[in-house]
Coordinates of N, CA and C in Angstrom, one line a residue:
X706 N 6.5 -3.8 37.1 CA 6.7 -3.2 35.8 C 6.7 -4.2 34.7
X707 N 6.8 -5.2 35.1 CA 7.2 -6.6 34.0 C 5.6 -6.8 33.2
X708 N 4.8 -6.4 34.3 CA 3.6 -6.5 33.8 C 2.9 -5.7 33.1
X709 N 3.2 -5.0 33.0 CA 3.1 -3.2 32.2 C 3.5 -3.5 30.9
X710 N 4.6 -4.1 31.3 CA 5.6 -3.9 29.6 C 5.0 -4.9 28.7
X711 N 4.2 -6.4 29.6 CA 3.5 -7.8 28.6 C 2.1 -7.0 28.0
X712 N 1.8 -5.9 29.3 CA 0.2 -5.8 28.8 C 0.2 -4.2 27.5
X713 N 1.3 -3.6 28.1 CA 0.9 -2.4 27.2 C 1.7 -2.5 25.4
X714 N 3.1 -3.5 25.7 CA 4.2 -3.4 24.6 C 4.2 -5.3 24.4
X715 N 3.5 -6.0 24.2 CA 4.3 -7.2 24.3 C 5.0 -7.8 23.1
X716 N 5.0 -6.9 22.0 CA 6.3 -6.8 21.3 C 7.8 -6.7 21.7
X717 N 7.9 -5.7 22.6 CA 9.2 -5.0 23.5 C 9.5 -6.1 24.4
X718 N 8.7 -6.9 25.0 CA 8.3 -8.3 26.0 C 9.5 -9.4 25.2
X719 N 8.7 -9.3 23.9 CA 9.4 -10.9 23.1 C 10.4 -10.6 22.7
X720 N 10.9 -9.3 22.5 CA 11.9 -8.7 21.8 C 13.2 -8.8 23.0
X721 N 12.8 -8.7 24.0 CA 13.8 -8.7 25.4 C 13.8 -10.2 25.3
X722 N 13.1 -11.0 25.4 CA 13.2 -12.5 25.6 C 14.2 -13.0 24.1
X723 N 14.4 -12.7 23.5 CA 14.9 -12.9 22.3 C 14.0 -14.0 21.4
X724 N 12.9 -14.1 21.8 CA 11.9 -14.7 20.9 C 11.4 -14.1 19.3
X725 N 11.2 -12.8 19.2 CA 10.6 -12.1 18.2 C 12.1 -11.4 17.8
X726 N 12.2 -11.4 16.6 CA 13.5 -11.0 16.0 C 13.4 -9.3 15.4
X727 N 14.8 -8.9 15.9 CA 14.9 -7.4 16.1 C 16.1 -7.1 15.1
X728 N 15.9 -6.3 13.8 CA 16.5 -5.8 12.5 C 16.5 -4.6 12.7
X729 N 17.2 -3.5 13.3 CA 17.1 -2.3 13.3 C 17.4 -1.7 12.2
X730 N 17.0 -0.6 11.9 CA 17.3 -0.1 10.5 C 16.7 -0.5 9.3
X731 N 15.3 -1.0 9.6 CA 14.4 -0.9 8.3 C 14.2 0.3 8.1
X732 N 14.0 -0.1 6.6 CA 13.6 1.2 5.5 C 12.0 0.6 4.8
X733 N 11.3 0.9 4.5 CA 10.2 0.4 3.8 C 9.4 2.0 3.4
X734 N 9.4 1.9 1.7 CA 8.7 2.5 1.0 C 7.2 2.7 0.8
X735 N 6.2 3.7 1.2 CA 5.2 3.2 0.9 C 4.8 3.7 -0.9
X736 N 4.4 2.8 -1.5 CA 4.4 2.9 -3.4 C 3.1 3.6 -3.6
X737 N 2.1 3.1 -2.6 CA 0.7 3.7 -2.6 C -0.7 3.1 -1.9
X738 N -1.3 3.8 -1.7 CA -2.5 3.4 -1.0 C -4.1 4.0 -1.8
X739 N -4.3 2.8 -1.5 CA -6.0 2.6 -2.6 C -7.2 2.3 -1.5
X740 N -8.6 2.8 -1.5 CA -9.4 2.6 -0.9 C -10.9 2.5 -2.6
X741 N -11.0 1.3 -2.4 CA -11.8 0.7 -3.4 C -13.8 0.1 -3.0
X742 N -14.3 0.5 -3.3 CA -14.6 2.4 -4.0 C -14.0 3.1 -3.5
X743 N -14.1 4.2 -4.2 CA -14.2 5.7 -3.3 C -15.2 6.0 -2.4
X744 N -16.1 6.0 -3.0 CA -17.5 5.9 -2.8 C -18.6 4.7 -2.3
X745 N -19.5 5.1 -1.6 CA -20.5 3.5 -1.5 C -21.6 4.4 -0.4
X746 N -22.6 3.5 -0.6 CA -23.9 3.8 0.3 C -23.2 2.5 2.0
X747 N -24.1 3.1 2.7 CA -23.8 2.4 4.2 C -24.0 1.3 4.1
X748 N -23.1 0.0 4.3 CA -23.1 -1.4 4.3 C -22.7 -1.6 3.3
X749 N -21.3 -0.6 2.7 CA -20.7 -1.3 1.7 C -19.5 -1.5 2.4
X750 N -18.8 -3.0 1.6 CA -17.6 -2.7 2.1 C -16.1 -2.2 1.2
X751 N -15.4 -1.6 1.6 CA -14.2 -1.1 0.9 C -13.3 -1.7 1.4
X752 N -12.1 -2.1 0.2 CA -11.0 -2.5 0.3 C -9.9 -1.6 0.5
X753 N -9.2 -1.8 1.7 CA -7.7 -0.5 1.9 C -6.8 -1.4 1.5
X754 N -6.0 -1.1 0.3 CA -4.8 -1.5 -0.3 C -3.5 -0.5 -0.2
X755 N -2.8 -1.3 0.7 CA -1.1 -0.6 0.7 C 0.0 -1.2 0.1
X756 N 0.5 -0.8 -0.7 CA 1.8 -1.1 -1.6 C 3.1 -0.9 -0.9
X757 N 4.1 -1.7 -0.3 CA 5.0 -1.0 0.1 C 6.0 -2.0 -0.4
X758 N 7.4 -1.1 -0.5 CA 8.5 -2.2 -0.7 C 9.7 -1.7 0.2
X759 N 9.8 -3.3 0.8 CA 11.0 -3.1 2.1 C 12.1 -3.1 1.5
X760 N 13.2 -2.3 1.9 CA 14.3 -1.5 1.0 C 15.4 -2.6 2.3
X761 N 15.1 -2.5 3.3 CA 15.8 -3.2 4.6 C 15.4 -3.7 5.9
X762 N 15.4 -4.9 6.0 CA 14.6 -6.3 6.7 C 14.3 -5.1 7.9
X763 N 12.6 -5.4 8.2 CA 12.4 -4.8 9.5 C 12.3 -5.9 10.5
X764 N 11.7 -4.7 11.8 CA 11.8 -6.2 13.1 C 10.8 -6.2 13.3
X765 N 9.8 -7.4 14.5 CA 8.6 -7.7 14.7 C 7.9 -6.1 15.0
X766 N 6.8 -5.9 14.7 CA 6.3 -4.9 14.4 C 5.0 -5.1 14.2
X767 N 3.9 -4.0 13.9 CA 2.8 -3.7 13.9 C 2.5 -3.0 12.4
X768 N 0.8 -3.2 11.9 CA 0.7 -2.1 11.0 C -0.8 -1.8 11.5
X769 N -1.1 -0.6 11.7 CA -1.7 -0.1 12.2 C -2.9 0.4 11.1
X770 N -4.2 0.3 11.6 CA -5.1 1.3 10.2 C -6.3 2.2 10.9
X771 N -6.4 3.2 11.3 CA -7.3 3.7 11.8 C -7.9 5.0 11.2
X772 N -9.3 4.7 11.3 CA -10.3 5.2 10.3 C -10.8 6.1 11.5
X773 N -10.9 7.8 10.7 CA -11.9 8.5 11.1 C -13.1 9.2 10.3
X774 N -14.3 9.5 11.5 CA -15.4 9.5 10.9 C -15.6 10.8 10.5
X775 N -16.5 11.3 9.4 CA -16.9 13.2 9.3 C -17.1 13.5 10.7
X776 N -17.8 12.6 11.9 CA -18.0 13.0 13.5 C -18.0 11.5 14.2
X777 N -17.5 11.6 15.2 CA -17.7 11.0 16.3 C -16.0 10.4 16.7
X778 N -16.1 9.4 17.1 CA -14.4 9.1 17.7 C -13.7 8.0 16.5
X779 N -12.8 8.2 16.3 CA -11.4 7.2 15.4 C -11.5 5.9 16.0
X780 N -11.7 4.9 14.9 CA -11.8 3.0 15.6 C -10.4 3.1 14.5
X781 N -10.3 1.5 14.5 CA -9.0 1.0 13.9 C -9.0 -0.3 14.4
X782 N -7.8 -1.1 14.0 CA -7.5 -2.1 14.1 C -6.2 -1.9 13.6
X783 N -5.5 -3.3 13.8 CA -4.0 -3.5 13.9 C -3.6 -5.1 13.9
X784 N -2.5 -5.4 13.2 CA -1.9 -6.8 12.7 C -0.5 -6.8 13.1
X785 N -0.3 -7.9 13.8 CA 1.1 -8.2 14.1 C 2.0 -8.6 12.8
X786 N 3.1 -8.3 12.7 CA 3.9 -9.0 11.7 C 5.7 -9.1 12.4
X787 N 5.8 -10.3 12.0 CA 7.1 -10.6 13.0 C 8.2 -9.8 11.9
X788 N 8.2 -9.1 10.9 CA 9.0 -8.1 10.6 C 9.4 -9.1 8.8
X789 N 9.8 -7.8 8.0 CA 9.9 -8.3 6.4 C 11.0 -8.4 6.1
X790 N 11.4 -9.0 4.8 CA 12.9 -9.1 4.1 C 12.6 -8.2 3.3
X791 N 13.4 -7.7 2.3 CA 13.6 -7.1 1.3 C 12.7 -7.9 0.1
X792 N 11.7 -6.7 -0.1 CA 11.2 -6.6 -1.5 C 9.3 -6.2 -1.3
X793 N 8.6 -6.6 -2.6 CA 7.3 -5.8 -2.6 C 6.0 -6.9 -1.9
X794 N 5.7 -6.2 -1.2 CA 4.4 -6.3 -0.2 C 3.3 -5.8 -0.7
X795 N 1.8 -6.5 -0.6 CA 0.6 -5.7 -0.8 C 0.1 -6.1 0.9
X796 N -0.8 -5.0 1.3 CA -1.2 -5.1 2.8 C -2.8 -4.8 2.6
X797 N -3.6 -5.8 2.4 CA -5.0 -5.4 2.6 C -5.9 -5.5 3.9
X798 N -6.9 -4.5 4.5 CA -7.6 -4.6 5.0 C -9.1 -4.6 3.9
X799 N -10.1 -5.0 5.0 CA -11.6 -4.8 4.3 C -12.5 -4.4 5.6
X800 N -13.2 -3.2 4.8 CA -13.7 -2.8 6.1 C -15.4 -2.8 5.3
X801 N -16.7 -3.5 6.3 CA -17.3 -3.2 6.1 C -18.7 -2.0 6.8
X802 N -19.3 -1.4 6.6 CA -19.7 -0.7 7.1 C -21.1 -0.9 7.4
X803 N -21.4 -1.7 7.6 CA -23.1 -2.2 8.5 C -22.7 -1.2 9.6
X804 N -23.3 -0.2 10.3 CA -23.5 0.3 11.2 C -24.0 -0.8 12.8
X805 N -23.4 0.1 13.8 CA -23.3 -1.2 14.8 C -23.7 0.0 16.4
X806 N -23.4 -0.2 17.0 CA -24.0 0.9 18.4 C -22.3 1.3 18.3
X807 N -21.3 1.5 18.1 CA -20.0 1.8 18.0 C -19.8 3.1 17.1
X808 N -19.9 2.3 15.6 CA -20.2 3.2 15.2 C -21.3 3.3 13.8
X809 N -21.4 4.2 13.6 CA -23.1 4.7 12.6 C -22.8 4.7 11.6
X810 N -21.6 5.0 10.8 CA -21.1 5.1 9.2 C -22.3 6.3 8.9
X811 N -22.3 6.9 9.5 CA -23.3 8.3 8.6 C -22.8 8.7 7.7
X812 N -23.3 9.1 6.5 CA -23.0 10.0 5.5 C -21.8 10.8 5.4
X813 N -20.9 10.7 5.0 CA -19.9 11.8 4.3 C -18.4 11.2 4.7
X814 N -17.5 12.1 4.3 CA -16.3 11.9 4.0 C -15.0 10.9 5.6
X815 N -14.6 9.8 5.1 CA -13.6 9.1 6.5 C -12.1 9.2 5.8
X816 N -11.4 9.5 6.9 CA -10.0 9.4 6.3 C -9.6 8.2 7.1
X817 N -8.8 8.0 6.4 CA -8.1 6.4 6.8 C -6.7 6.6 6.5
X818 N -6.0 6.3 7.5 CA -4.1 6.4 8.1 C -4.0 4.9 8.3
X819 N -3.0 4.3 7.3 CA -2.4 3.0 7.8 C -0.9 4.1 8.2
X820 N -0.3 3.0 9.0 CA 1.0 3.3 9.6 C 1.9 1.5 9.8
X821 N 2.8 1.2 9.5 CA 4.0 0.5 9.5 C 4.9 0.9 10.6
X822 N 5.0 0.1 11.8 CA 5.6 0.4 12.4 C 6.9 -1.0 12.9
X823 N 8.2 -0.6 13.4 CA 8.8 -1.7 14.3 C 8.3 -1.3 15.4
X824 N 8.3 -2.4 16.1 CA 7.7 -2.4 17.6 C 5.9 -1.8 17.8
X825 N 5.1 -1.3 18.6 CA 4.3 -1.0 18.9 C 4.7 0.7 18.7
X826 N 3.6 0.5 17.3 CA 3.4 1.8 16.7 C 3.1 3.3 18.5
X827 N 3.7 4.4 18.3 CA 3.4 4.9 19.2 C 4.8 5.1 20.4
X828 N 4.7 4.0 20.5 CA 6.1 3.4 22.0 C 7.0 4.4 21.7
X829 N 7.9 4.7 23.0 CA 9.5 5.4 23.3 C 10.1 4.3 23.4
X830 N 9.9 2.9 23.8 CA 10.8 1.6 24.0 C 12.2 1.5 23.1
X831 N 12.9 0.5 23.2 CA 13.7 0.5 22.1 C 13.0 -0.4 20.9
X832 N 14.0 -0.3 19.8 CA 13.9 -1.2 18.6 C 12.3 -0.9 18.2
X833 N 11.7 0.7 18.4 CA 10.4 1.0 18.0 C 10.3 2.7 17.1
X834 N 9.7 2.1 16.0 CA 9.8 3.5 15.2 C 9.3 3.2 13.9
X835 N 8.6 4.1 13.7 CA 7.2 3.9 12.0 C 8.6 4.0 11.0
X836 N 7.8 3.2 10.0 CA 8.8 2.8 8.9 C 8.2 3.3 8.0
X837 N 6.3 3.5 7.6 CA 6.2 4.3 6.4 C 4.6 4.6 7.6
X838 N 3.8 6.1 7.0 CA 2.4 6.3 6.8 C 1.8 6.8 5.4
X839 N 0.6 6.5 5.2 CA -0.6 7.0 4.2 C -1.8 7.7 4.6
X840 N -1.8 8.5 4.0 CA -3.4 9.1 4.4 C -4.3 9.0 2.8
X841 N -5.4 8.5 3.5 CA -6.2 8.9 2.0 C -7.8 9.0 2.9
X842 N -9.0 8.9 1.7 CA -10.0 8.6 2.6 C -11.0 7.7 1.3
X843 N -12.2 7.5 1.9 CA -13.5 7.4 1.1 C -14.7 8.2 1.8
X844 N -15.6 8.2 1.3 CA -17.4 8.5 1.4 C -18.4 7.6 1.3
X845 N -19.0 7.8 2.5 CA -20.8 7.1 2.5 C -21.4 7.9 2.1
X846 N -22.3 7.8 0.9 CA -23.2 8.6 0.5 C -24.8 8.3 0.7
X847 N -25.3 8.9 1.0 CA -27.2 8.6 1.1 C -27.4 7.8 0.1
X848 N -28.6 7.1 0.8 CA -28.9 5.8 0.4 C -29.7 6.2 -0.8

């Protein structure tokens, strides 16, 4: 099981070892979320901006951003963060969209969910639980 827990949670891992520091009872506001353009032809890239302000120190944690397409399956990516103090945060991703055998960026409308989480966003473990989400989206439009 020890091995389960490094490969599936190894937040929950460092957090038992007392390596990664554990603040139960964060609060974090999210102020707002920007996807810049709105719009773009394929192989543009857009900037995801999240605004948030920590109201109460979180613990080592994740922020999570996963993009889905008008068709095909949800990608994403994810950033460790050993956890915040109190006050205002900007969180940017940049996503560009050259199409790849993954995925095609076709034409029309993606929604994009960042999520803030302590621990591994998702988990039943302890010291794990989303602090804020956003939803917004953009569009690829023909070239």
């Amino acid at each position: 099981i020890k091995v389960w827990v490094i490969e599936k949670n190894p937040i929950y891992f460092c957090e038992t070892l007392h390596v990664c520091p554990v603040h139960d009872g964060g609060k974090v506001n999210l102020n707002g979320l920007t996807i810049t353009p709105s719009s773009g032809k394929v192989g543009a890239t857009f900037q995801i901006e999240a605004l948030i302000t920590v109201l109460n120190q979180t613990s080592t944690g994740e922020i999570v951003i996963t993009v889905t397409p008008p068709s095909g399956e949800p990608f994403g990516d994810s950033i460790l963060d050993t956890g915040f103090t109190e006050g205002n945060y900007d969180i940017k991703f940049s996503l560009k969209t050259d199409p790849t055998e993954q995925e095609a960026f076709t034409p029309g409308e993606y929604q994009v969910v960042i999520t803030g989480c302590d621990g591994v966003c998702g988990s039943k473990l302890p010291h794990t639980y989303t602090l804020f989400e956003g939803k917004t989206n953009f569009t690829i439009v023909s070239a």
